XYZ file of C-alpha atoms in Angstrom:
142
model
C -102.918 -57.347 71.041
C -101.309 -58.805 67.964
C -98.269 -59.908 69.961
C -101.145 -62.356 72.171
C -103.046 -63.056 69.112
C -100.146 -64.750 67.092
C -98.573 -66.707 70.525
C -101.653 -68.408 71.033
C -102.528 -69.185 67.162
C -98.828 -70.507 67.078
C -99.391 -72.798 70.316
C -102.524 -73.832 69.094
C -100.966 -74.952 66.098
C -98.664 -77.005 67.863
C -101.412 -78.738 70.175
C -103.167 -79.858 67.628
C -100.521 -81.697 65.200
C -99.887 -84.538 64.868
C -97.499 -86.398 67.439
C -95.371 -89.501 66.139
C -93.520 -91.099 68.935
C -91.809 -93.469 66.690
C -91.082 -94.090 63.000
C -93.286 -96.337 60.423
C -90.333 -98.602 60.427
C -90.428 -99.526 63.917
C -94.220 -99.511 64.116
C -94.131 -102.296 61.304
C -91.499 -104.372 63.402
C -93.414 -104.221 66.041
C -96.698 -105.096 64.281
C -95.227 -108.074 62.284
C -92.992 -109.154 65.505
C -96.039 -108.885 67.869
C -93.989 -106.929 70.507
C -94.907 -104.166 71.829
C -92.812 -100.487 73.149
C -92.712 -102.140 76.441
C -92.026 -105.599 75.549
C -89.350 -104.524 73.059
C -86.749 -104.307 75.580
C -87.797 -107.033 77.971
C -87.006 -110.195 75.986
C -89.349 -109.589 73.139
C -87.256 -109.400 70.262
C -88.806 -107.171 67.285
C -86.064 -108.842 64.740
C -88.318 -111.994 65.036
C -92.021 -113.195 63.645
C -94.822 -113.578 66.480
C -94.210 -117.435 66.362
C -90.329 -117.066 67.269
C -91.387 -115.029 69.691
C -94.013 -116.834 71.064
C -91.721 -120.367 70.984
C -88.920 -118.251 73.439
C -91.549 -117.073 75.903
C -92.864 -120.552 76.518
C -88.993 -121.758 77.117
C -88.310 -119.129 79.218
C -90.998 -119.398 81.320
C -90.606 -120.658 84.748
C -91.967 -124.335 86.087
C -94.494 -124.118 88.226
C -93.729 -124.373 91.785
C -94.199 -126.993 93.296
C -95.192 -126.836 97.295
C -96.393 -130.406 97.794
C -94.605 -130.635 101.189
C -95.547 -127.786 102.427
C -99.948 -128.456 101.713
C -102.410 -127.587 104.299
C -103.804 -124.795 106.584
C -100.376 -123.054 108.667
C -101.062 -120.539 111.618
C -98.618 -117.834 112.854
C -98.161 -117.044 116.167
C -96.771 -114.007 118.229
C -93.916 -114.219 120.870
C -96.302 -115.413 123.816
C -98.150 -118.044 121.361
C -101.338 -116.380 120.208
C -102.510 -116.811 116.944
C -102.172 -113.620 114.288
C -102.850 -114.917 110.854
C -103.152 -118.069 108.919
C -102.012 -119.290 105.414
C -102.974 -121.911 103.304
C -100.671 -123.729 100.762
C -102.027 -125.682 97.529
C -99.177 -127.292 95.230
C -98.653 -124.358 93.023
C -99.762 -121.273 95.779
C -99.510 -120.165 98.739
C -103.077 -117.579 100.559
C -103.659 -115.595 103.209
C -107.239 -113.721 104.095
C -107.961 -115.393 100.393
C -105.043 -113.153 98.646
C -101.647 -114.661 97.043
C -99.007 -113.776 98.882
C -95.874 -111.915 97.426
C -92.679 -113.950 95.948
C -93.488 -117.165 97.480
C -90.870 -120.199 96.359
C -89.228 -122.759 97.894
C -84.800 -122.218 98.752
C -82.689 -124.498 100.634
C -85.930 -126.982 101.579
C -87.979 -124.243 102.766
C -90.817 -122.621 101.266
C -90.479 -118.600 101.635
C -92.557 -115.600 101.053
C -93.822 -111.979 102.305
C -97.174 -110.677 103.262
C -95.955 -106.935 103.965
C -92.847 -106.254 105.534
C -93.002 -110.002 107.237
C -90.981 -113.000 106.595
C -92.263 -116.287 106.768
C -90.336 -119.534 106.289
C -91.911 -122.760 106.345
C -90.379 -126.100 107.044
C -91.725 -129.753 105.613
C -91.790 -130.594 108.989
C -94.866 -128.777 109.733
C -92.822 -125.873 111.894
C -91.252 -122.252 110.661
C -90.494 -118.778 111.754
C -91.603 -114.940 110.707
C -89.821 -111.640 110.950
C -90.176 -108.017 110.134
C -87.897 -105.493 111.563
C -89.437 -105.319 115.140
C -91.275 -108.166 115.930
C -90.641 -112.325 115.218
C -92.599 -115.710 116.531
C -93.660 -119.240 115.480
C -95.289 -120.653 112.152
C -97.612 -123.886 112.586
C -99.005 -126.430 110.626
C -102.585 -127.440 111.395
């Protein structure tokens, strides 16, 4: 009985004691720099001030995408020519069913993006193609 009581008391003391995951020095550096523990290793420098980190973040932000040659409504077709899906391309985004698509970018003169397992390639001339591991088809602009 005494053994169980001592074990329970020890376990309770461990559980209620505060956990200090980071040192006070590191905490102060994070506060001064405007970084968090997550961003510290992802481009935020704890040895710089908040203003210096903000300026560095603005310089490293990629330019806004320009999908101007692809603007319009596009329709993906299966191998039989039946319409499957519709995409809306604006100057800065690509959407299907009201949702942004994944990884939209212009590469080698074509707009490429992903929707689930399918990869789409649009050409400024108004046509393109799509491909999955088991199917493929065409895309045309309306």
